[in-house]
Every structure is written in C-alpha cells, then in structure tokens.
Coordinates of C-alpha atoms and ligand atoms in Angstrom, one line a residue:
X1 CA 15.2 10.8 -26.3
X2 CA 13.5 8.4 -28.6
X3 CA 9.8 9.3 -30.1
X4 CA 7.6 7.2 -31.5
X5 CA 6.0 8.5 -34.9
X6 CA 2.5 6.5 -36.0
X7 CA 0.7 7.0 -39.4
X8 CA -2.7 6.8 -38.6
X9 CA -6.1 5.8 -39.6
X10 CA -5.9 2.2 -40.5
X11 CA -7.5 -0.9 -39.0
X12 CA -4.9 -3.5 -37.6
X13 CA -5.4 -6.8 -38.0
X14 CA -3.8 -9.9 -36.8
X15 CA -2.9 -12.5 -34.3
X16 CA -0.5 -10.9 -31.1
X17 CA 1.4 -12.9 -28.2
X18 CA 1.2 -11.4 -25.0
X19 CA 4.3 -11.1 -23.0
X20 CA 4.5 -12.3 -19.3
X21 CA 2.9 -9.6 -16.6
X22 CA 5.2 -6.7 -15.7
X23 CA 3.1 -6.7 -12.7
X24 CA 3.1 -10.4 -11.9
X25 CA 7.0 -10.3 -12.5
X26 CA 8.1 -7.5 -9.9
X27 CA 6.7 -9.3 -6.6
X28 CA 8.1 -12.7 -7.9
X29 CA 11.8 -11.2 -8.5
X30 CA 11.3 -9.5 -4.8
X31 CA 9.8 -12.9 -3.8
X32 CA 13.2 -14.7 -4.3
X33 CA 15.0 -13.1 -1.7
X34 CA 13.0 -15.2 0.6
X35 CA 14.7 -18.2 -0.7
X36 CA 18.3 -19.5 0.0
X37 CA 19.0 -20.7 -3.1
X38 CA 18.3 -20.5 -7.5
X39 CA 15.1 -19.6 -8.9
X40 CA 14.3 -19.8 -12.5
X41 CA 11.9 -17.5 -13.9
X42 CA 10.8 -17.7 -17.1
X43 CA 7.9 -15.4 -19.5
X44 CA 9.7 -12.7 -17.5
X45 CA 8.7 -9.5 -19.9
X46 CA 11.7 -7.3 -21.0
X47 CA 10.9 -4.0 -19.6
X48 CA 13.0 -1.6 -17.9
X49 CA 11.1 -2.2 -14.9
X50 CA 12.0 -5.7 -14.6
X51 CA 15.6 -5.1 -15.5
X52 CA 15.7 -2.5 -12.6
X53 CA 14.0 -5.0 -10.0
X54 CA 17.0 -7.3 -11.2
X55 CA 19.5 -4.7 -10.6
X56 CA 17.6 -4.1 -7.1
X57 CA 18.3 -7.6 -6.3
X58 CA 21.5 -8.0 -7.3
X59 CA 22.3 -4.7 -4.9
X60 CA 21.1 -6.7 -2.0
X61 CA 23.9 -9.5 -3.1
X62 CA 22.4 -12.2 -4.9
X63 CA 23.5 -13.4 -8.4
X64 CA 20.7 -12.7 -11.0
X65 CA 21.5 -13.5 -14.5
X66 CA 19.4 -13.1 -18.2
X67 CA 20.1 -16.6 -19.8
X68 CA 18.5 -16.4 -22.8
X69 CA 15.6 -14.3 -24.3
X70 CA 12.6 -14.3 -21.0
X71 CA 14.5 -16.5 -18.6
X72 CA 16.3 -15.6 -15.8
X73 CA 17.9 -17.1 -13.2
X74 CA 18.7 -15.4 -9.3
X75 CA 20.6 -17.1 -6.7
X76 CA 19.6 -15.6 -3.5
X77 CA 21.8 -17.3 -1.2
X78 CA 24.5 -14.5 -1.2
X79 CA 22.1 -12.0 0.4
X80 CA 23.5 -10.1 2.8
X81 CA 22.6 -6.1 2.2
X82 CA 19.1 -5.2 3.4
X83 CA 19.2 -1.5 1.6
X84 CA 17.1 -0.4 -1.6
X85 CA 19.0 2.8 -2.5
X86 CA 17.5 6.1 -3.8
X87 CA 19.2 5.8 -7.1
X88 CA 16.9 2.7 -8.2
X89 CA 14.0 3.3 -5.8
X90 CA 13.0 6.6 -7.7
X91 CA 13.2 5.3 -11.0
X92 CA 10.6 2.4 -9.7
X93 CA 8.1 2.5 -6.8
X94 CA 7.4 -1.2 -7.0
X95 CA 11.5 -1.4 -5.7
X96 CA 9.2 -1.1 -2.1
X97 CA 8.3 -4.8 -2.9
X98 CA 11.7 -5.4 -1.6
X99 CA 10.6 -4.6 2.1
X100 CA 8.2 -7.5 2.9
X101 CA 10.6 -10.3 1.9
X102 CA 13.9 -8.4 3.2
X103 CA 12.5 -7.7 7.1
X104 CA 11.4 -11.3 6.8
X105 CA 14.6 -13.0 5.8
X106 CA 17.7 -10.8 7.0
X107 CA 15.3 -9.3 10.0
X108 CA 16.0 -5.8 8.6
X109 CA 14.9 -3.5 5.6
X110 CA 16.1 -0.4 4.4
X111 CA 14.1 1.4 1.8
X112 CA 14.6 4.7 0.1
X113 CA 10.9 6.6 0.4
X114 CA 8.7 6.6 -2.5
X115 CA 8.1 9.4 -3.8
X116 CA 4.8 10.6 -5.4
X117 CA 4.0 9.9 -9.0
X118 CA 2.3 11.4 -11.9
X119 CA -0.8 9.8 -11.1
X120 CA -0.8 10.7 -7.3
X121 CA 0.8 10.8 -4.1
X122 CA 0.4 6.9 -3.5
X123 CA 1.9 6.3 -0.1
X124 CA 2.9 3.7 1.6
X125 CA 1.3 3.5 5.3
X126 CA -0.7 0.3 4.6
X127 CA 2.4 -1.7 3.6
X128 CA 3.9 0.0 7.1
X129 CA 0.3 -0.6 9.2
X130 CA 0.7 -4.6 8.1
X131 CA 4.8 -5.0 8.9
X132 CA 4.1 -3.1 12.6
X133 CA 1.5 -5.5 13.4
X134 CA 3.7 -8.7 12.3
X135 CA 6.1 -6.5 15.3
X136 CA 8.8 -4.6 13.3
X137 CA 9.6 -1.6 14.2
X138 CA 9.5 1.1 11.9
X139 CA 11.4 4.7 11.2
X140 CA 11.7 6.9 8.8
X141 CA 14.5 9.4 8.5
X142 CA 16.5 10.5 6.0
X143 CA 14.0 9.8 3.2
X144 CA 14.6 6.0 4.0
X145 CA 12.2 3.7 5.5
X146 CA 14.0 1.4 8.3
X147 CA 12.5 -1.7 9.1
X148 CA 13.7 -4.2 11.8
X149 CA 11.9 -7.5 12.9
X150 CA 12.6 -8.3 16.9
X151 CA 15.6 -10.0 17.6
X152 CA 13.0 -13.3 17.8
X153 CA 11.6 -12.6 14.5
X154 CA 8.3 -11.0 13.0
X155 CA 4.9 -12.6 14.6
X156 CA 1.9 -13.5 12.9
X157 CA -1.6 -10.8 13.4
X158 CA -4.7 -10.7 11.9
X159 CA -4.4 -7.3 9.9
X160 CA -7.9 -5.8 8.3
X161 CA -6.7 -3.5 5.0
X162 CA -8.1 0.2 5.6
X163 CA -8.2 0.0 1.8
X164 CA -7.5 -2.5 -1.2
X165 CA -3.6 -1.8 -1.8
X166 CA -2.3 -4.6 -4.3
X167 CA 1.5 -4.2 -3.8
X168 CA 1.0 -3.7 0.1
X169 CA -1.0 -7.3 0.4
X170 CA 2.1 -8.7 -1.5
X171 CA 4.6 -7.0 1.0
X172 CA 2.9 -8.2 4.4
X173 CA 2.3 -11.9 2.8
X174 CA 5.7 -12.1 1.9
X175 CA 7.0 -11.0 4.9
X176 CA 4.6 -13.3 7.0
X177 CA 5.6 -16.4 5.4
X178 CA 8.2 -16.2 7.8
X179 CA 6.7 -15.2 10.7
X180 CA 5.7 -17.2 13.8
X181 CA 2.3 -18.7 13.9
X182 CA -1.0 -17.5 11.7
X183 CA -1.4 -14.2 9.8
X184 CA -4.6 -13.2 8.9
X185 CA -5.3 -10.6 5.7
X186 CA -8.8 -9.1 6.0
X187 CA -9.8 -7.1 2.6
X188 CA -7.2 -8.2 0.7
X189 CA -6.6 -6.9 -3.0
X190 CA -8.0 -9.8 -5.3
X191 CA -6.3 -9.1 -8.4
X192 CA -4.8 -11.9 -10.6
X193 CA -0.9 -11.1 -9.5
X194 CA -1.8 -11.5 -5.8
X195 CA -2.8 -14.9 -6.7
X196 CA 0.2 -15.3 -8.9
X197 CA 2.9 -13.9 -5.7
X198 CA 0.4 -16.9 -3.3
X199 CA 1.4 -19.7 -5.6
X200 CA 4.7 -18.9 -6.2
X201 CA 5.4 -18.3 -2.4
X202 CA 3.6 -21.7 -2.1
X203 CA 6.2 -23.2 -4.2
X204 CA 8.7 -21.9 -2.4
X205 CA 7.4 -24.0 0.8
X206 CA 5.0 -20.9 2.2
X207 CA 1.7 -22.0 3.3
X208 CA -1.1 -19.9 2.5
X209 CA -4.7 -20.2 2.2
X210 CA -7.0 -17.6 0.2
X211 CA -4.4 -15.5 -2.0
X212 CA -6.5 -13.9 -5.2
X213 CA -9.5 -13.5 -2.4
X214 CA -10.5 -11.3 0.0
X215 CA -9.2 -12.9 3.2
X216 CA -5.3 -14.7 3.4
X217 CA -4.3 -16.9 5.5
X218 CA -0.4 -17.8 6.1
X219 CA 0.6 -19.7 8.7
X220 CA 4.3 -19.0 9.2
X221 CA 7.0 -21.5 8.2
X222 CA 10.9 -22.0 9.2
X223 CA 12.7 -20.9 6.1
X224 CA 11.6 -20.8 2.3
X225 CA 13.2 -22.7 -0.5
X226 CA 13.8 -20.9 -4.0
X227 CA 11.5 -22.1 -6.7
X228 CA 10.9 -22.1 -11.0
X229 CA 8.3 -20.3 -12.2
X230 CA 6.6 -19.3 -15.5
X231 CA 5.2 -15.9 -14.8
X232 CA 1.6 -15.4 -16.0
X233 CA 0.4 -13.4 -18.8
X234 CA 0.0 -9.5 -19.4
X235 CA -3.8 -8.6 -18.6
X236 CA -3.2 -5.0 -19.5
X237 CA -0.9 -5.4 -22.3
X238 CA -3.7 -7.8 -23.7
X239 CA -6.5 -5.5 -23.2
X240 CA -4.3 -2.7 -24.5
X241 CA -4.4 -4.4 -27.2
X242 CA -7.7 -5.4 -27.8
X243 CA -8.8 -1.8 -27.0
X244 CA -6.6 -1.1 -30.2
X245 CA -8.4 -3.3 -32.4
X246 CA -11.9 -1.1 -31.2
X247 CA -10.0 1.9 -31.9
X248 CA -9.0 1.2 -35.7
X249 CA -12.0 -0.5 -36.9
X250 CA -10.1 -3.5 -36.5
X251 CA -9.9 -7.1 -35.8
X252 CA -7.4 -8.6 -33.6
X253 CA -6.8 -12.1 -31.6
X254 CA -4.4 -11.6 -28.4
X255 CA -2.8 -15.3 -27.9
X256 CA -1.8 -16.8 -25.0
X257 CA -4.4 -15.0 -22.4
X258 CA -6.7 -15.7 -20.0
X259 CA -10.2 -14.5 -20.5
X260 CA -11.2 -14.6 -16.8
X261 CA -8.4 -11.6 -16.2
X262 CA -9.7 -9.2 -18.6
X263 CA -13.4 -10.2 -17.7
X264 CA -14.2 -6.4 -17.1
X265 CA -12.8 -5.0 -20.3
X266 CA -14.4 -7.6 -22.4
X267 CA -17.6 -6.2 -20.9
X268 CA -17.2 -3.1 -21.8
X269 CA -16.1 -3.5 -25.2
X270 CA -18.8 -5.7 -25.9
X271 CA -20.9 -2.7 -24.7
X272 CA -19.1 -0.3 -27.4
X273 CA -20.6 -2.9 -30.1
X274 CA -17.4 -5.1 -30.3
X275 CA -17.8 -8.8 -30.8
X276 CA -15.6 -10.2 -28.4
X277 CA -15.2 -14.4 -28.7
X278 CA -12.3 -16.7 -26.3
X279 CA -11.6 -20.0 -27.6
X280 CA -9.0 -21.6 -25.4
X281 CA -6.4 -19.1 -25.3
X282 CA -7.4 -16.9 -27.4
X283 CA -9.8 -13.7 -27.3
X284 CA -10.8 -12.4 -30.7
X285 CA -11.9 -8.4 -30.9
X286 CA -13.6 -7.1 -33.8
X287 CA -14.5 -3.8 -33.8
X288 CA -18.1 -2.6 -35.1
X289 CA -19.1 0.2 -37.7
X290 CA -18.8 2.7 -35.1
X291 CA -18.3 2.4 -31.4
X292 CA -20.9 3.5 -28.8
X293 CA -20.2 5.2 -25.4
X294 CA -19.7 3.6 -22.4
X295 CA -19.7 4.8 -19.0
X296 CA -16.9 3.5 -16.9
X297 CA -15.9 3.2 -13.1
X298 CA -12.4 2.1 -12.1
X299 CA -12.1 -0.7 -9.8
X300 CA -9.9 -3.1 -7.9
X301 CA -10.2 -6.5 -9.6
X302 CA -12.2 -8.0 -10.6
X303 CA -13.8 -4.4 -11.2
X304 CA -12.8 -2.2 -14.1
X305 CA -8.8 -1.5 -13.8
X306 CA -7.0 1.9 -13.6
X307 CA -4.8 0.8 -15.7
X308 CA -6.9 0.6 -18.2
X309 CA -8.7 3.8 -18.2
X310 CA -6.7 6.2 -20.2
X311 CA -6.3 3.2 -22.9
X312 CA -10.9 3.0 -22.9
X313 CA -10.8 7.1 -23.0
X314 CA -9.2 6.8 -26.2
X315 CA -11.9 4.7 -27.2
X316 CA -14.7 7.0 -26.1
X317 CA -13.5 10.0 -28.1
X318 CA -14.4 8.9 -31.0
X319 CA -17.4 6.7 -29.8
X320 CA -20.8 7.8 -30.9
X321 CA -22.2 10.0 -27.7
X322 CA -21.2 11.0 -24.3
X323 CA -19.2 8.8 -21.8
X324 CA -18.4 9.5 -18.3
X325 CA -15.5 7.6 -16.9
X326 CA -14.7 7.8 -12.8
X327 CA -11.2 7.5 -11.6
X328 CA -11.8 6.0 -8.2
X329 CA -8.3 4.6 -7.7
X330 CA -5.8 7.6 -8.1
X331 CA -6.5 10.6 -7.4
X332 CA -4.7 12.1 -10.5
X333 CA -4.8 10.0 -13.3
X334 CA -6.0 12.3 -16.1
X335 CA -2.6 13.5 -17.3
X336 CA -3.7 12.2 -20.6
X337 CA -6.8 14.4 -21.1
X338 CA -4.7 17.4 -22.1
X339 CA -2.8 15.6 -25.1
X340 CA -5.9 13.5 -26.1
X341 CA -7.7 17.3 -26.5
X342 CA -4.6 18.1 -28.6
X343 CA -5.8 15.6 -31.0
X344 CA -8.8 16.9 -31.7
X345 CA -11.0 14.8 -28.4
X346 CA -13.6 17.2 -26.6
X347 CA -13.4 16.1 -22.7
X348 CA -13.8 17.6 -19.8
X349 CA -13.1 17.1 -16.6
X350 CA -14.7 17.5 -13.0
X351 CA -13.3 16.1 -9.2
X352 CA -12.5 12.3 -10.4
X353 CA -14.7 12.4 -13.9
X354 CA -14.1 12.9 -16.9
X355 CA -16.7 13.4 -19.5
X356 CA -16.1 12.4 -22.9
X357 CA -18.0 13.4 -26.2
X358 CA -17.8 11.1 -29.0
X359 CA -16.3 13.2 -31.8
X360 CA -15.9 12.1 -35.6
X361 CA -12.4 11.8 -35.7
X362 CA -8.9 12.5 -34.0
X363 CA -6.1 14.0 -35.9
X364 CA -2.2 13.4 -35.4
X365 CA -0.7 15.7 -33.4
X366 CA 2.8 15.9 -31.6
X367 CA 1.8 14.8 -28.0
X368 CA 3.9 13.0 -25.0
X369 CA 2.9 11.8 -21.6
X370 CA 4.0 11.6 -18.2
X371 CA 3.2 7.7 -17.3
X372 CA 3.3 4.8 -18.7
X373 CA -0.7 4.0 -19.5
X374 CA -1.2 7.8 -20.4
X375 CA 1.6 7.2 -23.4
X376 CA -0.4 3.4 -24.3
X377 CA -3.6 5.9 -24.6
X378 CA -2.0 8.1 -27.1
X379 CA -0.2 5.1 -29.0
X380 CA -4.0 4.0 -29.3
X381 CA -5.6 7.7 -30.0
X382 CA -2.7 7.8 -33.0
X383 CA -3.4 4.8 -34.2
X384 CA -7.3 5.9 -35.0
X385 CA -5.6 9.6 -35.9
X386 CA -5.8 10.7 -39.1
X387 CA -2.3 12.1 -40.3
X388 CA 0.6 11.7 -38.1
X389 CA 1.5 11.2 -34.5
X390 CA 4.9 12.1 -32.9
X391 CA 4.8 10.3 -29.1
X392 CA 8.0 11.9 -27.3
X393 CA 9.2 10.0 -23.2
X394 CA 8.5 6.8 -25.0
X395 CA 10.3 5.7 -22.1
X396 CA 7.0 5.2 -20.2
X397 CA 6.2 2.9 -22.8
X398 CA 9.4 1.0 -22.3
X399 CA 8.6 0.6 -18.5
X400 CA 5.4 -1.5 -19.4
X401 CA 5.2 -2.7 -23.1
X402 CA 7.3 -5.2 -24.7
X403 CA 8.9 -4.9 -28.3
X404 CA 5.5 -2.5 -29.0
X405 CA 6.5 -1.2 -32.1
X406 CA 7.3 -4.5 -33.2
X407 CA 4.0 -5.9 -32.3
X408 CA 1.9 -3.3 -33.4
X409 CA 4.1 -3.1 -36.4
X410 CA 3.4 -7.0 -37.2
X411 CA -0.5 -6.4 -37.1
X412 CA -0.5 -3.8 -40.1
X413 CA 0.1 -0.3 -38.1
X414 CA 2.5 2.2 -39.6
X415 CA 4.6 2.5 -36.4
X416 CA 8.4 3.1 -35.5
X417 CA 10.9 4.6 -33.6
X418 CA 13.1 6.9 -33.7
X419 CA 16.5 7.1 -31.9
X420 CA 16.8 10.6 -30.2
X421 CA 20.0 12.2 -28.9
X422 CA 20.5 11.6 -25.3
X423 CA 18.4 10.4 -22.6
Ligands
EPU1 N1 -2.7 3.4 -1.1 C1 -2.6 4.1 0.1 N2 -1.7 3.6 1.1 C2 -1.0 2.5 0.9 C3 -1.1 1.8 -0.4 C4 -2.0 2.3 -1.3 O1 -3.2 5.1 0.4 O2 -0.3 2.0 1.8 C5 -3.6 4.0 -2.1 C6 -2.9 4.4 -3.4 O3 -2.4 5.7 -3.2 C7 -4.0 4.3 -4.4 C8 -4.7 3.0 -3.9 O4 -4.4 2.9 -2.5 O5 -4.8 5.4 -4.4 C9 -4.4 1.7 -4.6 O6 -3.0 1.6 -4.8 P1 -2.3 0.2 -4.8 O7 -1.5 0.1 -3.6 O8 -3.3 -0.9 -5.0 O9 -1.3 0.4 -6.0 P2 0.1 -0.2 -6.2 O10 0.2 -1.5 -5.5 O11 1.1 0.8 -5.8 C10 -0.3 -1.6 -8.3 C11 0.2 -1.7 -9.7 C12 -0.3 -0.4 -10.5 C13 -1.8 -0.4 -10.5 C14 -2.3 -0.5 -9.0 C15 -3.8 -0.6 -9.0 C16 2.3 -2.9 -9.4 C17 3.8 -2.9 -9.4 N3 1.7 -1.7 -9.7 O12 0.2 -0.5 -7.7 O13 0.2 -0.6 -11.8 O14 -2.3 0.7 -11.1 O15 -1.8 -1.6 -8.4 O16 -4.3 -1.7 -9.6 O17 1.7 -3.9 -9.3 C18 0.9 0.2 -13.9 O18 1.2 -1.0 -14.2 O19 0.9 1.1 -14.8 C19 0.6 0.5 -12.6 C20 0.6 1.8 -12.1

C-alpha cells in the first residue's frame, strides 16, 4: 500500500487550482442515466470515486468513456440493467445515487445495501421514505434494496425531510423528474451540489423550481434528454487547502473558487487571525503569527461542514487556547483524534465534542486513518509537524483529492509518495 511521507514545519506558499467537486460529480454521473442519449462532462475530478461511479454506470449498460484529461463522455441510451452490485457498492456509498434516476427511467432499481462507514451507521430510510411516497414499492432482502415504480410510473407527493440528508434530496429529485404531476421537497439539504444536480437536471429538460433551497419543486416531465456539463469546483478541496496555509504559517491563493461556498470556513479562519481576501476567483489565506482558537459546530450548508472538521481540528492543536468543536452530523467522526494525539495534540473527547488545547507544536509521527477527511487532517497536522510524517491507507486520500502530492508539492511542501507492495 502506498504511504505518504511529509517533512514538516515549513510555510507553503503559492497559487493552487482547485479540481471539479467529487461531490458535485457523483449525482451528475448517476444523473445521466436519466437521459437517452450522450452527455459530456467536463472538470470531472480524477478520483477513484468518480472512476468507480463510471464503472457503476457502465454496469447498468451505458457507454462511458475518459476522452482526455477531466472530460468524459456516457452514452446512456444502452441502459438496460437496473442492478448496483455489492462488489462496487461497498467500495462507494454514493453508488446509492444510482436508485433515484434508475426506478425513474427503467421503473426498477436494484441496490446492494450500504453498509455503515467509519464515520457512522448512515442509513438510508430517507432516500427510501421519498421513493415510497413518489409510489414504488420497496424490499429489502438479500442485502439488496429492490425498488419498483407501478406499472404506470412513479407519482408526484409533497415529501417533508425528517432530517437534512444531501444525497437522499438528490435521489428523490431525480427520480421525480419523471414522475407524473408536482413533487414537493420540504427541508431540503441546501448545499451547493444540490443546486449543481437542479441545474444539470434542468438541462437535461427537468423542470424544477427551488434546488440549493429549502423547499423543491419538480413538476414531472415525459422523458429527459442527456446534457454537457462543466462540473463545479471543489469547496472542500479548496478549504482544505486554505486550512493548510493557517496551519504552516503560510500564504496561499486557491484559484478558480467560489467564495460564497466556503462562506463558513472563511469565517472561521478569519476568527483564528487569518486574513482572508476574494478577488474574482480567487481567495487569498495568510496565516497570522499564531493562530487563535475557535469554537466550532458542524452544520448542513450553509452552516459549518463535516467535512471540514477533522481538516479545522488540526488547526486548533496548535492554536493558542482551548477550542471545542461539535460533531452534529455523524455520529462518529473523530477517528482522527487518536492519531492527531500521536503527534503530540492534547484533545479530548466527550458524546459529540471534542475539546482541543492549543499546544506549541506537533511532531511527525507514523499515523494512518480510516476515511478520507480524517487522512486530509493528518496531511495538514504533518505539514505543521516538526520532523517527519509517514501517512499509510493513502487511499482515502485518493477517494477525494486530486494529484495532492503534486499540489501540495508545487506550493513548497516536502511531500511524496511512496509505492508500497500490494493493495
Ligand atoms: N441520514 C439518515 N437517513 C438517511 C440519510 C441520512 O439518518 O436516509 C443521516 C446520516 O446518517 C447523517 C446525516 O443524516 O447522520 C446527514 O447525512 P447525508 O445524507 O446528508 O450525507 P450523505 O448524503 O450520505 C454527503 C456527502 C458527504 C458529506 C455529507 C454531509 C456525497 C457523495 N457525500 O453524504 O461527503 O459528509 O453529505 O454534508 O455527497 C466526503 O466527501 O468526505 C463525505 C463524506
């Protein structure tokens, strides 16, 4: 398995691109299956989550090639099989994107369960709550879910969200774009990628009202057509990022970003002393003399996001003072504490909190991490280490970070990989 090894203890500095939205990308591939033809997508991230959503939909029958360097292209025409096997389901929860758009086009949708994750048990009843009220009936046996629309179709319903779910809004508005008459989604999840899957679906000839607020409206249509589409940019990857810059005493400009999407983070870094200015395009973080504490709350958008907590915590362990930060999204996402502690942090941890005293320094340790933000936390934690840090499962980080070392690399940080036997 391949380990990432940082030297530590230098500021980075530099301008960095940020690479189309993993999380933007995996509803839009899933949203082609709604169309009968070729879509182009393009700023698609290269990620092994997005290469397996391509695999997933070329399993279902439709022709999905790389063409060159972020672009791909699927022809959905040629889909015929409704069934999201094990094999690639358990390597990537978002595969249950896939049920939404399938039930809706080929009337049927066969899903291999997710399992629980390393940051909690995350089921999937809300996605299931929406697609019963549209009328599909729904089993589960053999560790598949089994969805079937009547033999008239799904029908539209006015569905209130028990909670704010981001990948089960996406399922139930893709699977009511073809649905008879109005569908109404009450608390919707707001985030930026919602609003991203509404626009693309609008392209494809969906007609919705409200996606990226709290209440949707889609009023069904006959049949979809498949659409182009540049997929928007990488609101975690670019606060990742940026959180870097605060961690090394650095100075970095992410290109290519919207401000608006990583409103909250901005926020608090400015609130850790960093001078945080946008122009255009660009947002420019330069880290202060020494960073304060921050208390912090996770939040669904536009509140602060889970998947930036573990990256802040970093942050906070070597912020003058004490910082509480409140997981309020999953129920276990602290699987970083333990190797940040390794590294010299002093945190502890209570129910959903986690309380963080600022300590003078971290030093390198050999750490690894079981999810994907946990590992970006320790990438950060090793950049501000003193001495060196061995990362082992880099392949978290290859589900969510493009070329990292590369990046991180081309902004001054003594960073690289190194090829492992097996896995
Ligand atoms: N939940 C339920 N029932 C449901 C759906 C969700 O109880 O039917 C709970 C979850 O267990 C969790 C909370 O609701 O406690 C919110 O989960 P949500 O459904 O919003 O998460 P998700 O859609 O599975 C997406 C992102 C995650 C991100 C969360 C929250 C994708 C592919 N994944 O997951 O991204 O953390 O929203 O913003 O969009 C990541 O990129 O590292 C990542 C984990």
């Amino acid at each position: 398995m391949d380990k990432i090894i940082i030297e530590g203890g230098r500021p980075i500095g530099g301008a960095v691109k940020i690479s189309g939205a993993k999380n933007a990308a995996l509803p839009i591939f899933a949203a082609t299956i709604l169309g009968d033809g070729v879509s182009r997508l393009a700023n698609v991230p290269d990620l092994r989550d997005t290469r397996t959503i391509a695999k997933l939909i070329e399993e279902l029958g439709a022709k999905v090639a790389r063409d060159h360097g972020d672009e791909y292209t699927v022809d959905s025409s040629t889909i015929t099989n409704y069934e999201a096997p094990y094999e690639l389901v358990k390597t990537m929860r978002a595969s249950c994107l896939a049920l939404g758009p399938l039930v809706a086009r080929l009337g049927r949708a066969k899903v291999s369960l997710p399992g629980g994750c390393a940051i909690g048990e995350r089921p999937i009843d809300q996605h299931l709550k929406g697609l019963s009220a549209l009328g599909a009936d729904i089993e589960l046996a053999h560790g598949y879910v089994d969805v079937k629309a009547p033999p008239k179709g799904l029908t539209g319903a006015h569905i209130t969200m028990d909670m704010i779910t981001v990948t089960g809004v996406m399922n139930i508005m893709m699977a009511a774009t073809l649905a008879k008459g109005r569908t109404v989604i009450e608390n919707a999840a707001r985030e930026p990628e919602v609003l991203a899957l509404g626009e693309y679906l609008i392209k494809m000839g969906a007609n919705i009202e409200g996606a990226g607020t709290a209440t949707i409206t889609i009023e069904g249509v006959a049949s979809l057509r498949s659409a182009d589409i540049v997929i928007i940019p990488d609101r975690i990857e670019a606060a990742t990022f940026m959180a870097a810059a605060a961690i090394t005493g650095g100075s970095v400009t992410v290109t290519d970003m919207d401000a608006a999407m990583v409103g909250a983070v901005i926020d608090k870094l400015a609130d850790c002393g960093c001078k945080v200015e946008t122009l255009g395009a660009d947002i420019s973080v330069q880290a202060p003399e020494k960073l304060r504490s921050a208390n912090i709350s996770t939040a669904p958008y536009p509140g602060f996001p889970t998947d930036m907590q573990a990256q802040m915590m970093a942050l906070m362990t070597i912020a003058n003072g004490t910082s509480v930060i409140k997981e309020t999204i999953f129920e276990n996402r602290f699987m970083h504490v333990a190797e940040l502690r390794r590294m010299g942090a002093d945190i502890s941890l209570g129910g959903n909190s986690a309380t963080v005293l600022g300590v003078s320094h971290l030093s390198g340790a050999e750490v690894m991490a079981t999810d994907l933000r946990a590992s970006a936390s320790l990438v950060l934690a090793g950049l501000a280490a003193e001495g060196e840090t061995v990362i082992s499962r880099v392949y978290h980080l290859d589900r969510g970070y493009e070329h990292l070392e590369e990046k991180f690399s081309r902004l001054g940080a003594n960073i690289r990989r190194v090829k492992g036997e097996g896995g």
